[in-house]
Short mmCIF file of C-alpha atoms in Angstrom, two decimals:
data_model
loop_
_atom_site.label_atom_id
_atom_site.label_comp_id
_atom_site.label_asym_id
_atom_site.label_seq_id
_atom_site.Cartn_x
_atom_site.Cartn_y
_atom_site.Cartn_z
CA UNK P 1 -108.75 131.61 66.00
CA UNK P 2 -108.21 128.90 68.76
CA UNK P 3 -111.30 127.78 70.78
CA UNK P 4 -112.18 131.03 73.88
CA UNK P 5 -109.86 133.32 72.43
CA UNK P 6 -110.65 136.42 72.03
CA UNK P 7 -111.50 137.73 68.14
CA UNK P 8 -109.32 140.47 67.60
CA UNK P 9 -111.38 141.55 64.13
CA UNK P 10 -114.59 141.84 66.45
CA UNK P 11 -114.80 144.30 69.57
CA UNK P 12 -116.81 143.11 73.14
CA UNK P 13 -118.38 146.52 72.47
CA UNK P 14 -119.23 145.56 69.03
CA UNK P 15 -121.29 141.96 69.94
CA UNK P 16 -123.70 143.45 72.83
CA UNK P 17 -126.05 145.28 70.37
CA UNK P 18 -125.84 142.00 68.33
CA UNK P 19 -126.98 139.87 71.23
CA UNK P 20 -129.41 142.18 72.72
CA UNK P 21 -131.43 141.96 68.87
CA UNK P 22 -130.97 138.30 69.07
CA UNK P 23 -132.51 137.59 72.95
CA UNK P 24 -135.37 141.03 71.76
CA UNK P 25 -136.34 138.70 68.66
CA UNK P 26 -135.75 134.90 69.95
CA UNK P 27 -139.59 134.40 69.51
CA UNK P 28 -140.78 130.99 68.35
CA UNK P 29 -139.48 128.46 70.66
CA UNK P 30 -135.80 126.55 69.81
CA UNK P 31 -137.01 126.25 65.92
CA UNK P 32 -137.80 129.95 65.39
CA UNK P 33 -134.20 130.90 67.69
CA UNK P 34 -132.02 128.64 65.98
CA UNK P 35 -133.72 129.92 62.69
CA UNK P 36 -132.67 133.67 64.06
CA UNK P 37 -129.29 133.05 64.95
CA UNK P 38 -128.40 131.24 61.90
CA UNK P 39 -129.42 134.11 59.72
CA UNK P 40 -127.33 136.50 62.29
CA UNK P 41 -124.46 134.67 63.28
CA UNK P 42 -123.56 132.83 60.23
CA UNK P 43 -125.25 134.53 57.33
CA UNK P 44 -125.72 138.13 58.71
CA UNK P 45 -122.30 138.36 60.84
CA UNK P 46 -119.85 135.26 59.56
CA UNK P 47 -118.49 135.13 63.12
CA UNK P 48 -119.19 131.49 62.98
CA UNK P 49 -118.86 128.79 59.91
CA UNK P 50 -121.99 126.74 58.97
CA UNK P 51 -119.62 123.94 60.31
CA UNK P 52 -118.89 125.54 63.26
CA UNK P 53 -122.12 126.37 64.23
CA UNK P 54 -123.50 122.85 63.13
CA UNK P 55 -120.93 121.43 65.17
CA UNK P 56 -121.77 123.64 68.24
CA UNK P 57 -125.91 122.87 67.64
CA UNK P 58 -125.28 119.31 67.63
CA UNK P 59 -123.43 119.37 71.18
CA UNK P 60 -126.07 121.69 72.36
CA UNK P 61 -128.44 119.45 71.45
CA UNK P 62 -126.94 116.89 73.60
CA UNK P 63 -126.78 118.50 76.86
CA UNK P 64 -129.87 119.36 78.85
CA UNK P 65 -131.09 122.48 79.02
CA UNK P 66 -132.36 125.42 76.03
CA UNK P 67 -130.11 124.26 73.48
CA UNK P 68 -130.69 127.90 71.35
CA UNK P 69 -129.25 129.55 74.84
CA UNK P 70 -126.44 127.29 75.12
CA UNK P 71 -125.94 127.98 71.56
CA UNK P 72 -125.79 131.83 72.21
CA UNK P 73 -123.37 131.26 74.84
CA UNK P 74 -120.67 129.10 73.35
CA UNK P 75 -120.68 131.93 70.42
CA UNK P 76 -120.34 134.38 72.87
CA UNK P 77 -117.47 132.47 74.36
CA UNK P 78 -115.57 131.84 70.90
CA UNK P 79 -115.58 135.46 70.28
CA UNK P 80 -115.07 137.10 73.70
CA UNK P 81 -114.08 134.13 76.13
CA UNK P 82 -116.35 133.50 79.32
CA UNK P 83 -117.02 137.38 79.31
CA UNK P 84 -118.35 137.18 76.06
CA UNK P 85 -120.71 133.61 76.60
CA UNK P 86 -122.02 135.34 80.28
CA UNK P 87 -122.74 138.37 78.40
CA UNK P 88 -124.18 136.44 74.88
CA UNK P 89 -126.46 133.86 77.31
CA UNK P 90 -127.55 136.39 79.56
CA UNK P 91 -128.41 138.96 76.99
CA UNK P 92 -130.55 135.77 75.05
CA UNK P 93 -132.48 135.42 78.35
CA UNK P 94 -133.01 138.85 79.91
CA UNK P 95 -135.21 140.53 77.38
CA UNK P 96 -137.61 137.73 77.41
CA UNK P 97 -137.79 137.10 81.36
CA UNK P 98 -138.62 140.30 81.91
CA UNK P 99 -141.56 140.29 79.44
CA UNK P 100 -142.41 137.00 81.33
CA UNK P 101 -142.12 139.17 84.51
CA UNK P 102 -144.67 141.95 83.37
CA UNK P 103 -146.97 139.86 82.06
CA UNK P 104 -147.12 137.31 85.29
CA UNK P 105 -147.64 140.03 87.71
CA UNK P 106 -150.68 141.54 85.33
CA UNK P 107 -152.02 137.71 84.77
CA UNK P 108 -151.85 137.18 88.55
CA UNK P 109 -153.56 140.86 89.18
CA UNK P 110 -156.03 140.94 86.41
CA UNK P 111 -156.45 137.69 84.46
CA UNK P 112 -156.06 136.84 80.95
CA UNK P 113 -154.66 139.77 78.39
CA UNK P 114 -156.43 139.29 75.08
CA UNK P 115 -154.93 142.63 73.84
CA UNK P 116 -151.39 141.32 74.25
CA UNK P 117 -153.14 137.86 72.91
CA UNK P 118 -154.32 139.60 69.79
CA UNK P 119 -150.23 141.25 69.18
CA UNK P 120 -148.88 138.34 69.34
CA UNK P 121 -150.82 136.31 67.14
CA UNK P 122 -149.51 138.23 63.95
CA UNK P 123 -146.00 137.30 65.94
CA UNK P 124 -146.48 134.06 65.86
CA UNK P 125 -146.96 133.59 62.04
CA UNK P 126 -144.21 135.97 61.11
CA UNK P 127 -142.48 133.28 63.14
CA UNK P 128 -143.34 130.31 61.24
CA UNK P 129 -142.25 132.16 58.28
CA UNK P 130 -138.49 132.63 59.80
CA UNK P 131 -138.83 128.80 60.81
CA UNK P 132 -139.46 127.27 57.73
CA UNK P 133 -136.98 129.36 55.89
CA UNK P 134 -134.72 128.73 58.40
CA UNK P 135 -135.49 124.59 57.92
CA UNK P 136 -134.93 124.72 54.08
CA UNK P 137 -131.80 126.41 54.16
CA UNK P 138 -130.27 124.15 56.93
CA UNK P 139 -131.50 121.10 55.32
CA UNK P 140 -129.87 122.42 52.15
CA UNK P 141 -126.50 122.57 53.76
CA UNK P 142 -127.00 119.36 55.75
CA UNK P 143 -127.86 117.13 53.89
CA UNK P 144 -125.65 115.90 51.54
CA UNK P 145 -125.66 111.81 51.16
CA UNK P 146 -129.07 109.82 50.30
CA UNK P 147 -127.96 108.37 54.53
CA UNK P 148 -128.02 111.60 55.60
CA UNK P 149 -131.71 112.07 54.05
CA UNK P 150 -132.45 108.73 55.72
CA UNK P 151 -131.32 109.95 59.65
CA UNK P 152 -133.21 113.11 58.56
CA UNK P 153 -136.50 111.64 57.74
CA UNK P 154 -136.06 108.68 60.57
CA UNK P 155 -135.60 111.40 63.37
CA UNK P 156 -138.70 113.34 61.96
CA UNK P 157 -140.66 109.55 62.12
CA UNK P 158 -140.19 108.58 65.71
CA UNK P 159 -140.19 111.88 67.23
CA UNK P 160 -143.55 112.95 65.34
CA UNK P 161 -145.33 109.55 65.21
CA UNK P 162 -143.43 107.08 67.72
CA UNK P 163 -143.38 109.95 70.49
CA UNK P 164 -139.84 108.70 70.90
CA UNK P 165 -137.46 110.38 73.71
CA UNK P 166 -135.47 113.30 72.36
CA UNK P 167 -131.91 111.17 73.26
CA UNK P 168 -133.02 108.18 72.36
CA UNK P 169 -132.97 109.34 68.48
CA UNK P 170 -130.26 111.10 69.05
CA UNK P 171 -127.88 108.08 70.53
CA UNK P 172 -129.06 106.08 67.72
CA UNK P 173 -128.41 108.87 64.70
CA UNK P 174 -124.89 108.86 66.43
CA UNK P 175 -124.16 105.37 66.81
CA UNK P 176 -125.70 105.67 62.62
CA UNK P 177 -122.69 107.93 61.69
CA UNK P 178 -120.29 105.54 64.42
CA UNK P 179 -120.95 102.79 61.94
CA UNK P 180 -120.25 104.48 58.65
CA UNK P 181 -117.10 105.94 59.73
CA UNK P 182 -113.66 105.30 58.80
CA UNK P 183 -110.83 105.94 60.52
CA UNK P 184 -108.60 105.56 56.94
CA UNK P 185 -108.30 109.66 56.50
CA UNK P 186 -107.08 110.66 60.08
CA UNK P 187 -107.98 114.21 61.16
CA UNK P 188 -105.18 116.06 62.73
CA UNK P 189 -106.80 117.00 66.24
CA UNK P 190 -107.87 120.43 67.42
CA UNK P 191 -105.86 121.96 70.19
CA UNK P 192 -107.25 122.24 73.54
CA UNK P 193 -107.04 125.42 74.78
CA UNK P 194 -107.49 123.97 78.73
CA UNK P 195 -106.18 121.61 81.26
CA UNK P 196 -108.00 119.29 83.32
CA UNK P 197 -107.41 121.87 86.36
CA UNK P 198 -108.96 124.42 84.77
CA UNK P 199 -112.10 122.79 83.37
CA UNK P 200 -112.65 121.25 87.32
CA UNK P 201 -112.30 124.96 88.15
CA UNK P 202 -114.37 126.20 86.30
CA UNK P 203 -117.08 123.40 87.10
CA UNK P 204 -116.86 124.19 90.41
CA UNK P 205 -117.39 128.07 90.24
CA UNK P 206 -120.68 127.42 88.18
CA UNK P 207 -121.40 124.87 90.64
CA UNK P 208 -120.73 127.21 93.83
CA UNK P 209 -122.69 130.21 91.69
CA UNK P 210 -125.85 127.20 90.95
CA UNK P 211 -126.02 125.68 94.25
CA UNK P 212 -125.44 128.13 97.13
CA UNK P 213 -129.09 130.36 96.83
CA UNK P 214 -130.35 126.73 96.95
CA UNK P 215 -128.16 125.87 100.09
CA UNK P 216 -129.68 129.76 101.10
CA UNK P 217 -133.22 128.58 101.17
CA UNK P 218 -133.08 125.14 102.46
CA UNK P 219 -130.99 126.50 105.48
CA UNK P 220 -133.06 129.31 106.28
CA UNK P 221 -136.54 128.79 105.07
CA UNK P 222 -136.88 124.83 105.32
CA UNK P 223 -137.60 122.11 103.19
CA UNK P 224 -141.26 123.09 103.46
CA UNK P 225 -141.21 126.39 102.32
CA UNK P 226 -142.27 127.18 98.49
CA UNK P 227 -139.32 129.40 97.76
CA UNK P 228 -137.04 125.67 98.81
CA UNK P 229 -139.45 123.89 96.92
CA UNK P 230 -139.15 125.76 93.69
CA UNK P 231 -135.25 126.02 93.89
CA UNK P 232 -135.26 122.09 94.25
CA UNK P 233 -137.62 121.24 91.85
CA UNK P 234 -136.36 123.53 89.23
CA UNK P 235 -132.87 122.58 89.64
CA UNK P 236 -133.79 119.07 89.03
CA UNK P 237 -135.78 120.56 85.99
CA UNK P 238 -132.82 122.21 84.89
CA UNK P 239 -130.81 118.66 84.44
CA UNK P 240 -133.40 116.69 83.06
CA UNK P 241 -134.38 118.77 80.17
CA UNK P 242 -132.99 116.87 77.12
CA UNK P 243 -134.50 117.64 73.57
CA UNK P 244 -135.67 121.27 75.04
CA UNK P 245 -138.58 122.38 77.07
CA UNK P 246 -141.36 120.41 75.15
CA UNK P 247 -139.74 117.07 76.34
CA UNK P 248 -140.42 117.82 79.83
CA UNK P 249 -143.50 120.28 79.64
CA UNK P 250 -145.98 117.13 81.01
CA UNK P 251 -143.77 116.25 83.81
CA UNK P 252 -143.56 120.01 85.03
CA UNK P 253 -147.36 120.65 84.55
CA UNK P 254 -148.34 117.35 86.11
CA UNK P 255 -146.05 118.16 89.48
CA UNK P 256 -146.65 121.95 89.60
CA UNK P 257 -150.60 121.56 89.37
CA UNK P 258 -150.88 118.04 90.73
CA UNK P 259 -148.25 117.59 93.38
CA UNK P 260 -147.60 121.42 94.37
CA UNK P 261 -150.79 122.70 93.58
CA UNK P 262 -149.27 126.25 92.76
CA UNK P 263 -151.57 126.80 89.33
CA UNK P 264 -154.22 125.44 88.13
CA UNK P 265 -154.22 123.34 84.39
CA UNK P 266 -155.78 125.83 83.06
CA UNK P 267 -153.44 128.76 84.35
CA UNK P 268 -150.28 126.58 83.20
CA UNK P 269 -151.55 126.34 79.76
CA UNK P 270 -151.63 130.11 79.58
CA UNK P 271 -148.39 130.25 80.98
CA UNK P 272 -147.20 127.81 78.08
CA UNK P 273 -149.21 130.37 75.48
CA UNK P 274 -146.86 133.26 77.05
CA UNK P 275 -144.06 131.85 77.01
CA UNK P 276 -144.62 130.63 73.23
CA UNK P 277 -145.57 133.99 72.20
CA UNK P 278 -142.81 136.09 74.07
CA UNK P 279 -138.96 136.13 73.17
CA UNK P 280 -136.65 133.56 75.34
CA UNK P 281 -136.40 129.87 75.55
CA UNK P 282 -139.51 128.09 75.95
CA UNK P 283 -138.75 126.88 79.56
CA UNK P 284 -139.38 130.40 80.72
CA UNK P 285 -142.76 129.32 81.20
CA UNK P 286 -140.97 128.15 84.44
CA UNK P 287 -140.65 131.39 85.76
CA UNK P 288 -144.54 132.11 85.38
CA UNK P 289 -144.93 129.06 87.30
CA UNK P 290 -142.33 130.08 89.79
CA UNK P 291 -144.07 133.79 90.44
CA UNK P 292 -147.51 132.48 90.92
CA UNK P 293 -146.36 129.79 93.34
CA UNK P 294 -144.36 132.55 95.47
CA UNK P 295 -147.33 134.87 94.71
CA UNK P 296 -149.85 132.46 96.03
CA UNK P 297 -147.82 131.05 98.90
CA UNK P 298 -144.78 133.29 99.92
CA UNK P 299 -146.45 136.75 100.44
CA UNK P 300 -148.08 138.71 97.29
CA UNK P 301 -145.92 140.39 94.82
CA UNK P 302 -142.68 140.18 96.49
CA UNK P 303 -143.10 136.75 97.55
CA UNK P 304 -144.20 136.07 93.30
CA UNK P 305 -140.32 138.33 92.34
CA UNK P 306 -138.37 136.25 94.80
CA UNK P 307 -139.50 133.13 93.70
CA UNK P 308 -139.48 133.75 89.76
CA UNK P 309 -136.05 135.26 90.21
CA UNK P 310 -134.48 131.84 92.12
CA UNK P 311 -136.36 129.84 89.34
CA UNK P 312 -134.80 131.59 86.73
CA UNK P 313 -131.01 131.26 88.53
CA UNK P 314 -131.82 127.72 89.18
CA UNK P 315 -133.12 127.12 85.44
CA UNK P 316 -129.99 129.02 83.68
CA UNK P 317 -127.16 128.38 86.04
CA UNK P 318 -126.55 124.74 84.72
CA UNK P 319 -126.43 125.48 81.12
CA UNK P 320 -123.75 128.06 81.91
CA UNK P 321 -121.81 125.14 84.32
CA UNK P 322 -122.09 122.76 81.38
CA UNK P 323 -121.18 125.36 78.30
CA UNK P 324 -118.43 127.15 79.87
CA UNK P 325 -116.86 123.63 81.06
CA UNK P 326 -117.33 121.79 77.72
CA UNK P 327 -116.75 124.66 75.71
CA UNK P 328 -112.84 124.11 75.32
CA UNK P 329 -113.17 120.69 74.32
CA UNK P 330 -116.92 121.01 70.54
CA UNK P 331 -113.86 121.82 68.33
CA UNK P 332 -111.47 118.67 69.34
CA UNK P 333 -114.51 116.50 69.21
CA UNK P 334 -114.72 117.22 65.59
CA UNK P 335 -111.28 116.31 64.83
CA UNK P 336 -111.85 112.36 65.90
CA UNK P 337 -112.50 111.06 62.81
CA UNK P 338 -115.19 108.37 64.23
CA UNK P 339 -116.78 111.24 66.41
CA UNK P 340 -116.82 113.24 63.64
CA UNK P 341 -118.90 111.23 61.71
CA UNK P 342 -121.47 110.46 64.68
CA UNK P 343 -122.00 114.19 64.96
CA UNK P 344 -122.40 114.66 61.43
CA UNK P 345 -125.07 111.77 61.63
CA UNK P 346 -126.80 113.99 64.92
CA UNK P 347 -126.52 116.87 62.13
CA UNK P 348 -128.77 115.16 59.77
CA UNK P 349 -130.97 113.79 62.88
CA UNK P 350 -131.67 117.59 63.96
CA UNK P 351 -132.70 118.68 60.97
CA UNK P 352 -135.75 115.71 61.58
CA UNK P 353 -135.94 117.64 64.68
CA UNK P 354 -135.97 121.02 63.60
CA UNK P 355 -138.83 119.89 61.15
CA UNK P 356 -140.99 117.97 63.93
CA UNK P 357 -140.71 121.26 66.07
CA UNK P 358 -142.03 123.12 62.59
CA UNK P 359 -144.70 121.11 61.74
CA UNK P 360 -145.50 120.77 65.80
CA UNK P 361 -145.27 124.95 65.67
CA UNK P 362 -146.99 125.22 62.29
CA UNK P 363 -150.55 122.99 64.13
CA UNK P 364 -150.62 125.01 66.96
CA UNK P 365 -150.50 128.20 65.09
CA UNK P 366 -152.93 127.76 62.47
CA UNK P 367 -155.67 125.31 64.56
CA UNK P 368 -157.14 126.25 67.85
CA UNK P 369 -157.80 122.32 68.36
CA UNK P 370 -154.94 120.22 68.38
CA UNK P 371 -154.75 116.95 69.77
CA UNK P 372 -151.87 114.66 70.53
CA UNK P 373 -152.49 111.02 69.21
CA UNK P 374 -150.60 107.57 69.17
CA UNK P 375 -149.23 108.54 65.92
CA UNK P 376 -149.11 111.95 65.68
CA UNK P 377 -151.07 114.88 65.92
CA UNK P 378 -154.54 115.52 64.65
CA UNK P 379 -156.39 118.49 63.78
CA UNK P 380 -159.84 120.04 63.81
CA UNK P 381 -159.81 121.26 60.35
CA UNK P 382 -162.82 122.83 61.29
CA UNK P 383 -160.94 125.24 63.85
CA UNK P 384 -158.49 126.57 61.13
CA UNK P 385 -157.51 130.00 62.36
CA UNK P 386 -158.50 132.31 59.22
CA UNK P 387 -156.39 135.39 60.71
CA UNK P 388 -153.44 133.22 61.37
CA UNK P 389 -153.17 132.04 57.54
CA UNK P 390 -153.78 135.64 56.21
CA UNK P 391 -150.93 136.83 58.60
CA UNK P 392 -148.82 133.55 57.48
CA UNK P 393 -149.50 134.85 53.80
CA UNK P 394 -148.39 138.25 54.68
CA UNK P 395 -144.97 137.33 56.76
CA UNK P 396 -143.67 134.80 53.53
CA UNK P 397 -144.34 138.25 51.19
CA UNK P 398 -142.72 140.04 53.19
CA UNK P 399 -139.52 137.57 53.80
CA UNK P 400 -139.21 135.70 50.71
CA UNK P 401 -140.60 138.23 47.79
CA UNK P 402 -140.09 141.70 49.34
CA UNK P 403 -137.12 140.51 52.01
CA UNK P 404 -137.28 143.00 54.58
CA UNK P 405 -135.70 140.81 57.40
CA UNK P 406 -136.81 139.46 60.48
CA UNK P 407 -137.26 142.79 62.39
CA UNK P 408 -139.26 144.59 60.32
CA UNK P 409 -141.31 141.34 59.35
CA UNK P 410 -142.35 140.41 62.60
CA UNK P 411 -143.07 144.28 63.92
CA UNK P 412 -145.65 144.33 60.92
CA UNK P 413 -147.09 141.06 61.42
CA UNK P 414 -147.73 141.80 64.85
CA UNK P 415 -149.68 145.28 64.47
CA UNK P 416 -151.65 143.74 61.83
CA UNK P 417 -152.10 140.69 63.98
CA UNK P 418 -153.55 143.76 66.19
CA UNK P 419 -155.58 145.59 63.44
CA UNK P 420 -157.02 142.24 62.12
CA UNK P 421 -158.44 141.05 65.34
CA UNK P 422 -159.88 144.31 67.83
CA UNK P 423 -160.47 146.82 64.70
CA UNK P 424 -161.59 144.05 61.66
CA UNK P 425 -162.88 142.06 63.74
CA UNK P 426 -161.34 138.97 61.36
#
């Protein structure tokens, strides 16, 4: 099947259900999605190759932005064309925003939620269940030379210890697998299924369909406004994003509390919990931000919609720009023997990432106190959440002895998450 074309062995009617279960269940952050869609996609549905998808991670991983929603939407393009990516991305971010939605409006009405706290805590270790099945299988089918091991466990090292930016480890694992190459065995090169024309078309449609609400609210509102405000500084967000949302999750808090004043530190770290808890990317927590600031500054409930609607067009719009643009081109880049090699190198570097987000996951579920330190993380042991582990026992019998799939898993997890907490009292 060439690159965009349409799959004649699977029906657009056929892959909506299939993307609709994959944004309902996307809990867990990029670890827990990618996890997911692995299991779906490649195991579940074969409508991509472990290669392929590798192939289309490790791009995705490149480009700024929610790297498991990119991910969704190139898939969604190989099968269906840009119908099918729209359709696959949207569908991986709807369900989620509009959990985001309800919950914002009741947080900005009534406060905190600990029933929907207490739900999703049994969520949350079905979760880490999925992700480290998810890690051992991938690193499995990875990992194949003792150098590969090596990028692995370096990328783990100076992401978890060294704090080191996402695309710095990622430039080096590439320039890594640059070095080993050999351009002896020459691959022959993947058609592209595009001209130049076309991709600056389609660039410039996305851009049009990015920019313009932006143009909207500057024009008519001002630069002072908070709806202009959030539409310029989520845009920039959107751009800067590289190695998902946890890269730039200090920079946003800092200027939304800080500079903007449109939450309080307090308020954004329940936003974060949300947004953690809930299906969708992680950088939804972006449209909690947004609502409260037009909440808070741009007239009550309506002003709150508005605003987390243009954050969430503003947030999105680019990683559709950059997917649909690029899209035509993952598959040749795989077919240059020396790229080919660096992005088999950034294949055994994710899997170091996919295990830093894990262990980074794993803390945070199981300890209440968590602290970030020079090298690494540190723990209160003393803080060990004793309904988390008891839940964590529960969703691996459930996945790895009894195997009743995600679904199921995380629905039981979740009511006895419930059970455990307001009726035990655990």
């Amino acid at each position: 099947m060439k690159a965009g074309s349409k799959d004649k062995s699977v029906s657009f009617k056929d892959t909506l259900p299939v993307w609709l279960k994959i944004g309902l269940l996307s809990f867990g952050g990029p670890a827990g999605q990618i996890a997911l869609m692995h299991r779906i996609i490649v195991d579940e549905r074969r409508w991509l190759t472990e290669a392929q998808y590798l192939h289309s991670l490790n791009f995705c991983m490149l480009l700024p932005g929610p790297e498991a929603m990119q991910l969704a939407t190139y898939a969604g393009w190989r099968l269906q064309g840009w119908r099918g990516g729209l359709v696959a991305g949207l569908l991986f971010v709807i369900p989620g925003s509009l959990v985001i939605l309800c919950l914002s409006v009741l947080y900005a009405l009534y406060g905190k939620l600990p029933l929907v706290t207490s739900l999703f805590v049994g969520v949350k270790a079905a979760v880490l269940a999925i992700v480290v099945e998810a890690l051992l299988r991938v690193a499995r089918r990875s990992l194949k030379t003792k150098l590969d091991w090596s990028v692995a466990a370096a990328a783990f090292a100076a992401l978890f210890f060294l704090h080191l930016p996402f695309p710095i480890v990622i430039l080096v694992a590439a320039l890594v697998g640059l070095v080993r190459s050999s351009t002896a065995s020459q691959a022959e090169a993947a058609a592209i299924t595009t001209s130049w024309r076309s991709t600056m078309a389609t660039a410039a449609v996305w851009l049009i369909i990015w920019l313009v609400p932006v143009a909207v609210c500057l024009l008519t509102l001002g630069t002072d406004h908070v709806l202009s405000q959030a539409a310029l500084f989520f845009s920039k967000l959107a751009v800067v994003t590289f190695g998902g949302a946890y890269a730039v999750l200090a920079y946003m808090a800092q200027q939304a509390v800080e500079v903007h004043g449109w939450l309080s530190a307090g308020e954004m770290i329940d936003g974060l919990g949300l947004a953690e808890t809930t299906p969708g990317p992680l950088i939804l927590v972006t449209e909690f931000v947004g609502f409260l600031a037009g909440y808070r500054f741009a007239g009550g409930l309506t002003g709150g919609l508005a605003a987390a609607l243009l954050t969430l067009w503003v947030t999105f719009a680019p990683s559709f720009l950059m997917i649909f643009t690029a899209a035509p081109y993952i598959e040749r880049l795989h077919s240059i023997p020396r790229l080919a090699s660096a992005l088999s190198a950034i294949t055994a570097a994710v899997v170091g990432v996919i295990l830093n987000l894990t262990v980074w996951f794993a803390v945070h579920v199981l300890f209440s106190k968590v602290e970030t330190l020079p090298l690494g993380l540190t723990v209160d042991f003393a803080s060990v959440s004793s309904v988390s582990i008891i839940l964590l026992i529960l969703a691996s019998v459930l996945l790895f002895w009894a195997h009743l799939g995600v679904v199921r898993t995380l629905a039981i997890c979740a009511v006895a998450g419930l059970v455990l907490i307001n009726v035990a009292g655990v």
